Tab-separated table of C-alpha atoms in Angstrom:
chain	number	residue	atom	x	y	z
A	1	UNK	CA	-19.592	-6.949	-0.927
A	2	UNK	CA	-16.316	-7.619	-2.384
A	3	UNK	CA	-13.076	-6.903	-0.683
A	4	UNK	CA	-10.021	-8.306	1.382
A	5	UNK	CA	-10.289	-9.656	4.739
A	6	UNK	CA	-7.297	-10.651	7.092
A	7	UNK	CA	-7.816	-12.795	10.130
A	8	UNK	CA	-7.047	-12.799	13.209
A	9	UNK	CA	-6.939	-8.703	14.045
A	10	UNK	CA	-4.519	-9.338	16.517
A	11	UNK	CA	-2.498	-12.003	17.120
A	12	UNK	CA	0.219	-13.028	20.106
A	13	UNK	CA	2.660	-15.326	19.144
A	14	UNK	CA	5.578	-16.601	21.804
A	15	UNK	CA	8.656	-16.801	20.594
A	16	UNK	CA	10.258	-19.868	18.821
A	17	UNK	CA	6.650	-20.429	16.906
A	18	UNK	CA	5.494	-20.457	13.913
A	19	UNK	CA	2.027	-18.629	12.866
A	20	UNK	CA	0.153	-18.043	9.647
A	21	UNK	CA	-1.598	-14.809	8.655
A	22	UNK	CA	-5.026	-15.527	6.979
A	23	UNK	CA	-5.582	-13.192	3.736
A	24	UNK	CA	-8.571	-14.072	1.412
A	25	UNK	CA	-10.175	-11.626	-1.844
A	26	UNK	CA	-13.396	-11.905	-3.255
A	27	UNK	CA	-12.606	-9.478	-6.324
A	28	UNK	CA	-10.870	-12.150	-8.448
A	29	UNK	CA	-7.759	-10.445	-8.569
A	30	UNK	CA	-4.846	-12.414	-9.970
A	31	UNK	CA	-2.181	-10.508	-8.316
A	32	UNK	CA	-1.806	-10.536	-4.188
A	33	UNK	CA	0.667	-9.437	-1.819
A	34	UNK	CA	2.039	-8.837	1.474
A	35	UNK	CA	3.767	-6.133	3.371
A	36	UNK	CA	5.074	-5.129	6.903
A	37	UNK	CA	4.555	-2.041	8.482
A	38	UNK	CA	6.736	-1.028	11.759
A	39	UNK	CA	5.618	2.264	14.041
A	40	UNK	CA	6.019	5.301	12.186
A	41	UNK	CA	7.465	3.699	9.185
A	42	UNK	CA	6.164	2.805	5.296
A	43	UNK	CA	5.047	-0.484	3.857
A	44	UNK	CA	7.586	-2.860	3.201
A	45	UNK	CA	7.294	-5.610	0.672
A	46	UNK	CA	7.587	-9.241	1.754
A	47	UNK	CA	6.295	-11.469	-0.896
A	48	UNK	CA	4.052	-11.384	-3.832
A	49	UNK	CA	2.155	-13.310	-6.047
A	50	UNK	CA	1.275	-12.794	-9.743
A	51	UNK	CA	-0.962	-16.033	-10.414
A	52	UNK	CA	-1.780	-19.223	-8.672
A	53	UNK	CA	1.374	-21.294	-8.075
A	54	UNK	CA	3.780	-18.966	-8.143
A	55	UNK	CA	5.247	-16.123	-5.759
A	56	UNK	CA	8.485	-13.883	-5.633
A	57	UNK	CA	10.334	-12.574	-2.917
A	58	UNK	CA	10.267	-8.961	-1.629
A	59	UNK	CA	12.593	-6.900	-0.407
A	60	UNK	CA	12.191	-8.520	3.031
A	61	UNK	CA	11.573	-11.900	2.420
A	62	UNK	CA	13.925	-13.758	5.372
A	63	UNK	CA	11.704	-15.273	8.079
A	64	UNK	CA	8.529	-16.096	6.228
A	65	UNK	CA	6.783	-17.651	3.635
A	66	UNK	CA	3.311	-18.264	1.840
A	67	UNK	CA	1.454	-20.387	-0.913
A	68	UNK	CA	-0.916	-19.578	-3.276
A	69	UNK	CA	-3.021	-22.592	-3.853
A	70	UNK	CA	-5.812	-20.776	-4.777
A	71	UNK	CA	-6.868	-17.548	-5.927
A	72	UNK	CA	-8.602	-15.810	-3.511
A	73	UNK	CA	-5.768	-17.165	-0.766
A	74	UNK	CA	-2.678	-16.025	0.179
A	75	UNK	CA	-1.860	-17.040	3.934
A	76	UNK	CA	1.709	-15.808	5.090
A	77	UNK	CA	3.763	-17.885	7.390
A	78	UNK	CA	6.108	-16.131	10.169
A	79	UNK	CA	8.621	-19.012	11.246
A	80	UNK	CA	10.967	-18.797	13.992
A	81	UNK	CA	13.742	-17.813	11.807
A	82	UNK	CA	12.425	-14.232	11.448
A	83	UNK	CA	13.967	-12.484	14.252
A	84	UNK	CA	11.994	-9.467	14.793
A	85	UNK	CA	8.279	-10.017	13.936
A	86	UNK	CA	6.170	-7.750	15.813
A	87	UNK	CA	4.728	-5.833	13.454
A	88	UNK	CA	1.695	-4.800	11.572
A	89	UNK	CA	0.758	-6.717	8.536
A	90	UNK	CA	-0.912	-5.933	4.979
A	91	UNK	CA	-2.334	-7.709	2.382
A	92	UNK	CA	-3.039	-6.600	-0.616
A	93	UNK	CA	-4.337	-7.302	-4.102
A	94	UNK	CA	-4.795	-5.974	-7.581
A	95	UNK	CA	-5.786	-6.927	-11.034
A	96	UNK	CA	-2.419	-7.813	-12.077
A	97	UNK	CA	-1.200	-9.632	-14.815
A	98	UNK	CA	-3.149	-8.456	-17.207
A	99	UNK	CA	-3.717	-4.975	-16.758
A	100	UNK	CA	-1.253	-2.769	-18.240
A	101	UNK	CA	-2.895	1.075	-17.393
A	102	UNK	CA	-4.240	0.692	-13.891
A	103	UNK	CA	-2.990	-1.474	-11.602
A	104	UNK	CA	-4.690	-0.393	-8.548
A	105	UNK	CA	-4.081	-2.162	-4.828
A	106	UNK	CA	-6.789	-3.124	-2.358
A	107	UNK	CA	-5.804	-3.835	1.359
A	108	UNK	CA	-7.210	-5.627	3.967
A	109	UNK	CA	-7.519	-4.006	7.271
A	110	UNK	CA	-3.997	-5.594	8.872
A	111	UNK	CA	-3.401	-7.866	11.358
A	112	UNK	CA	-1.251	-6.560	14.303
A	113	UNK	CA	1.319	-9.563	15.770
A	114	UNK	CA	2.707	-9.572	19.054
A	115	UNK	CA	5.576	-11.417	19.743
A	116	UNK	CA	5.290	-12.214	23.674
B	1	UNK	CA	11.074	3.153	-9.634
B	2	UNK	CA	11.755	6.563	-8.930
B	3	UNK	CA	12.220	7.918	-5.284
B	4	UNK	CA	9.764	10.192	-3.618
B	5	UNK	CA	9.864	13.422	-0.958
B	6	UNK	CA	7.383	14.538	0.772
B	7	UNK	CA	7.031	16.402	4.443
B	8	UNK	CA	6.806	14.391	7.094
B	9	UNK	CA	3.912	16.624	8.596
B	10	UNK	CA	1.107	19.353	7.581
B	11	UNK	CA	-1.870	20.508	9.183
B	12	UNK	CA	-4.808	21.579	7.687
B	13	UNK	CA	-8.564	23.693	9.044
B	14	UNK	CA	-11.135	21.707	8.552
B	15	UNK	CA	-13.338	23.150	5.848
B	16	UNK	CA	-10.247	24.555	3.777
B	17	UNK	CA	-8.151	22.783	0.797
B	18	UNK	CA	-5.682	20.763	2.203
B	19	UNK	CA	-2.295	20.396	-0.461
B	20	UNK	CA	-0.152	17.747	0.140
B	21	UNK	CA	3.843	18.059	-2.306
B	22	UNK	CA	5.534	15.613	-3.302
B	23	UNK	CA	8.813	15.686	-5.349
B	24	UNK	CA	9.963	13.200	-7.777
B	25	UNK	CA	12.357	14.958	-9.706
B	26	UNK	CA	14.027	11.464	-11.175
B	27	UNK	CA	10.725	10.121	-12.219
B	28	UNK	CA	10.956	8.897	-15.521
B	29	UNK	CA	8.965	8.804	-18.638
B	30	UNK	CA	6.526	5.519	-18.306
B	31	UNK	CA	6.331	5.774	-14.172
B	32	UNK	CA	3.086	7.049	-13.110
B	33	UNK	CA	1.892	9.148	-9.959
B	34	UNK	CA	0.120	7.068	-7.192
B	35	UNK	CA	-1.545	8.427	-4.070
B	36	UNK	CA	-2.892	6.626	-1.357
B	37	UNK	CA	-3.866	7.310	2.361
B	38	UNK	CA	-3.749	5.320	5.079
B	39	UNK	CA	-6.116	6.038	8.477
B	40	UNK	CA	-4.520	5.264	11.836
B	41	UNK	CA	-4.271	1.006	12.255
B	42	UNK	CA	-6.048	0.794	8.880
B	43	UNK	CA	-4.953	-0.612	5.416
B	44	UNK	CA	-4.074	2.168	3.355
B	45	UNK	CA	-6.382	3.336	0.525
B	46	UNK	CA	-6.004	4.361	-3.058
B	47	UNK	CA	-7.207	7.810	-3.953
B	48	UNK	CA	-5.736	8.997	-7.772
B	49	UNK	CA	-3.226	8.352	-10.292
B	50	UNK	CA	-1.733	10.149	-12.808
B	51	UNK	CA	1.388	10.326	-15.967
B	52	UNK	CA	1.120	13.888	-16.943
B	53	UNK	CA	-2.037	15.540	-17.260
B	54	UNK	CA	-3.782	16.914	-14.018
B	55	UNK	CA	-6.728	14.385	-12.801
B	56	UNK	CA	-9.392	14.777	-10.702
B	57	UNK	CA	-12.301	11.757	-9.030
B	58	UNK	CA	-14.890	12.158	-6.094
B	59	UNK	CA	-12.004	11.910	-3.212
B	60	UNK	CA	-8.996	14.331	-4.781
B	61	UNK	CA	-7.301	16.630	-7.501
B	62	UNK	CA	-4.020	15.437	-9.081
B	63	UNK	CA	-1.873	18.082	-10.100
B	64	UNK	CA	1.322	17.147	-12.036
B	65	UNK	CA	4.059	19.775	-13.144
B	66	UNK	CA	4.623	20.422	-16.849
B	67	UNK	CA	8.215	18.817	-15.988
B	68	UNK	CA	6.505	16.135	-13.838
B	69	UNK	CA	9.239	16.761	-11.451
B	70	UNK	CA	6.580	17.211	-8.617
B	71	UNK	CA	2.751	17.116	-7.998
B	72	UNK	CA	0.398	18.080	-5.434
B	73	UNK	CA	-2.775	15.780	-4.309
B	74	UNK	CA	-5.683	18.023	-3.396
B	75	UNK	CA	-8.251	17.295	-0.922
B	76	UNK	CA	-10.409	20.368	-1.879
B	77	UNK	CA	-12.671	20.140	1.455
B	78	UNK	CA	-11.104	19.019	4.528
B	79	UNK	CA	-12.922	17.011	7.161
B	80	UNK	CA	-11.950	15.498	10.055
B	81	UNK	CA	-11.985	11.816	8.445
B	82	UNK	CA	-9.192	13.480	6.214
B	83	UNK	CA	-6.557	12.993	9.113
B	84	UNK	CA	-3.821	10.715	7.941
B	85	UNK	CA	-0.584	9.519	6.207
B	86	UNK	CA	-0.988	10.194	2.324
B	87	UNK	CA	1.567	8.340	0.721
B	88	UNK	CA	3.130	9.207	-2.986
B	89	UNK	CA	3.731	6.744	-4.690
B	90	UNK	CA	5.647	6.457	-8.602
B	91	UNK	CA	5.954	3.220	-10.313
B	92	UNK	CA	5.824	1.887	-13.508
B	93	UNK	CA	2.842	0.589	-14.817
B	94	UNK	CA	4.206	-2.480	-17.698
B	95	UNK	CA	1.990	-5.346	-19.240
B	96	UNK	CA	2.561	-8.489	-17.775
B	97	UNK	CA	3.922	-7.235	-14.801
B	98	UNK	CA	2.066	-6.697	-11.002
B	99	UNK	CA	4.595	-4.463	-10.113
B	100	UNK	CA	4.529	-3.870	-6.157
B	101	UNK	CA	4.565	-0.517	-4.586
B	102	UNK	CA	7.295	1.209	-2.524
B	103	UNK	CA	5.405	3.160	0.522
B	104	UNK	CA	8.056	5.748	1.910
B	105	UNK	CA	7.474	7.152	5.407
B	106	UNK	CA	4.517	9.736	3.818
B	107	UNK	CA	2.758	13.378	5.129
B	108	UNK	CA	0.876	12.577	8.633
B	109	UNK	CA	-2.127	15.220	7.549
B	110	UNK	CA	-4.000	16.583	10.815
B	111	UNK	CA	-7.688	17.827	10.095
B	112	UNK	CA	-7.878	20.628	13.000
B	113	UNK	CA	-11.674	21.720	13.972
């Protein structure tokens, strides 16, 4: 079956680390992203990535950062830097690039960190 | 991309239609209408999109105002699974471009028995 999947579910995390956020697609979608979710709140936007090699910043960008080496992979770092990271996270993905009429988004089902 | 309004809360019988509003009364010509849902600790889900005519699929109805100033989703047969935040979503859909999405806070929908 083709989808997203995000690894771990949940994750704890002490402060002063760094950890990565496993996000992989099986749909060959060009276009992936990530967002942040806090209780009660929308999806906010932290990076995205059009095509291999290359990724833009969101509107909350500070405190993290990914790579798209390949296609169906877009792991998201949280470093140390970001100073409030407990929250839910979202990946996403879509056809992208060249799609011009229907540009829908697939998400995984989140992985919840825990800053201890 | 144009801002969105919608209540933060509506309840719904389970059985009946359940109408969800949303206002986006600075929407512009080439922004479409997104919807999507999103079940408690889930990833949310797409359900319909529209520009100006009123669209319908397997989960929902689409109904967009003549002005496109607002729309209503319809979920025409509430069930229990319905229970939710249904986020509305308008963005511009441009060649080239995988433009992200802007999720606002959305309409918490409770499917009562």
């Amino acid at each position: 079956d083709g989808g997203i999947t995000q690894s771990p579910k949940y994750l704890f995390r002490k402060e002063g680390q760094n950890v990565t956020l496993s996000c992989e697609q099986n749909l060959n979608h060009d276009a992936m992203y990530w967002y942040r979710q806090d209780p009660g709140q929308g999806l906010r936007l932290i990076y995205y990535s059009q095509i291999v090699n290359d990724f833009q910043k969101g509107d909350i960008a500070e405190g993290y950062s990914v790579s798209r080496e390949k296609k169906e992979s877009f792991p998201l770092t949280v470093t140390s830097a970001q100073k409030n990271p407990t929250a839910f996270y979202l990946c996403a993905s879509s056809r992208g690039v060249l799609i011009s009429s229907y540009n829908e988004q697939f998400f995984g089902p989140g992985t919840r960190l825990t800053v201890l | 991309d144009a801002k969105t309004t919608q209540p933060p809360s509506m309840d719904c019988a389970e059985g009946r239609a359940a109408n969800l509003p949303c206002n986006h009364s600075t929407i512009s010509g080439n922004e479409y209408v997104y919807w999507y849902r999103q079940i408690h600790s889930q990833g949310p889900q797409y359900i319909i999109h529209g520009l100006k005519n009123n669209e319908t699929n397997e989960m929902a109805s689409l109904i967009i105002t003549e002005d496109r100033k607002s729309s209503t989703l319809i979920l025409p047969h509430a069930t229990l699974r319905d229970t939710a935040v249904y986020y509305c979503i308008v963005r511009v859909i441009t060649s080239g471009s995988a433009r992200q999405l802007t999720f606002g806070s959305g309409t918490q929908l409770t499917v009562l028995p």
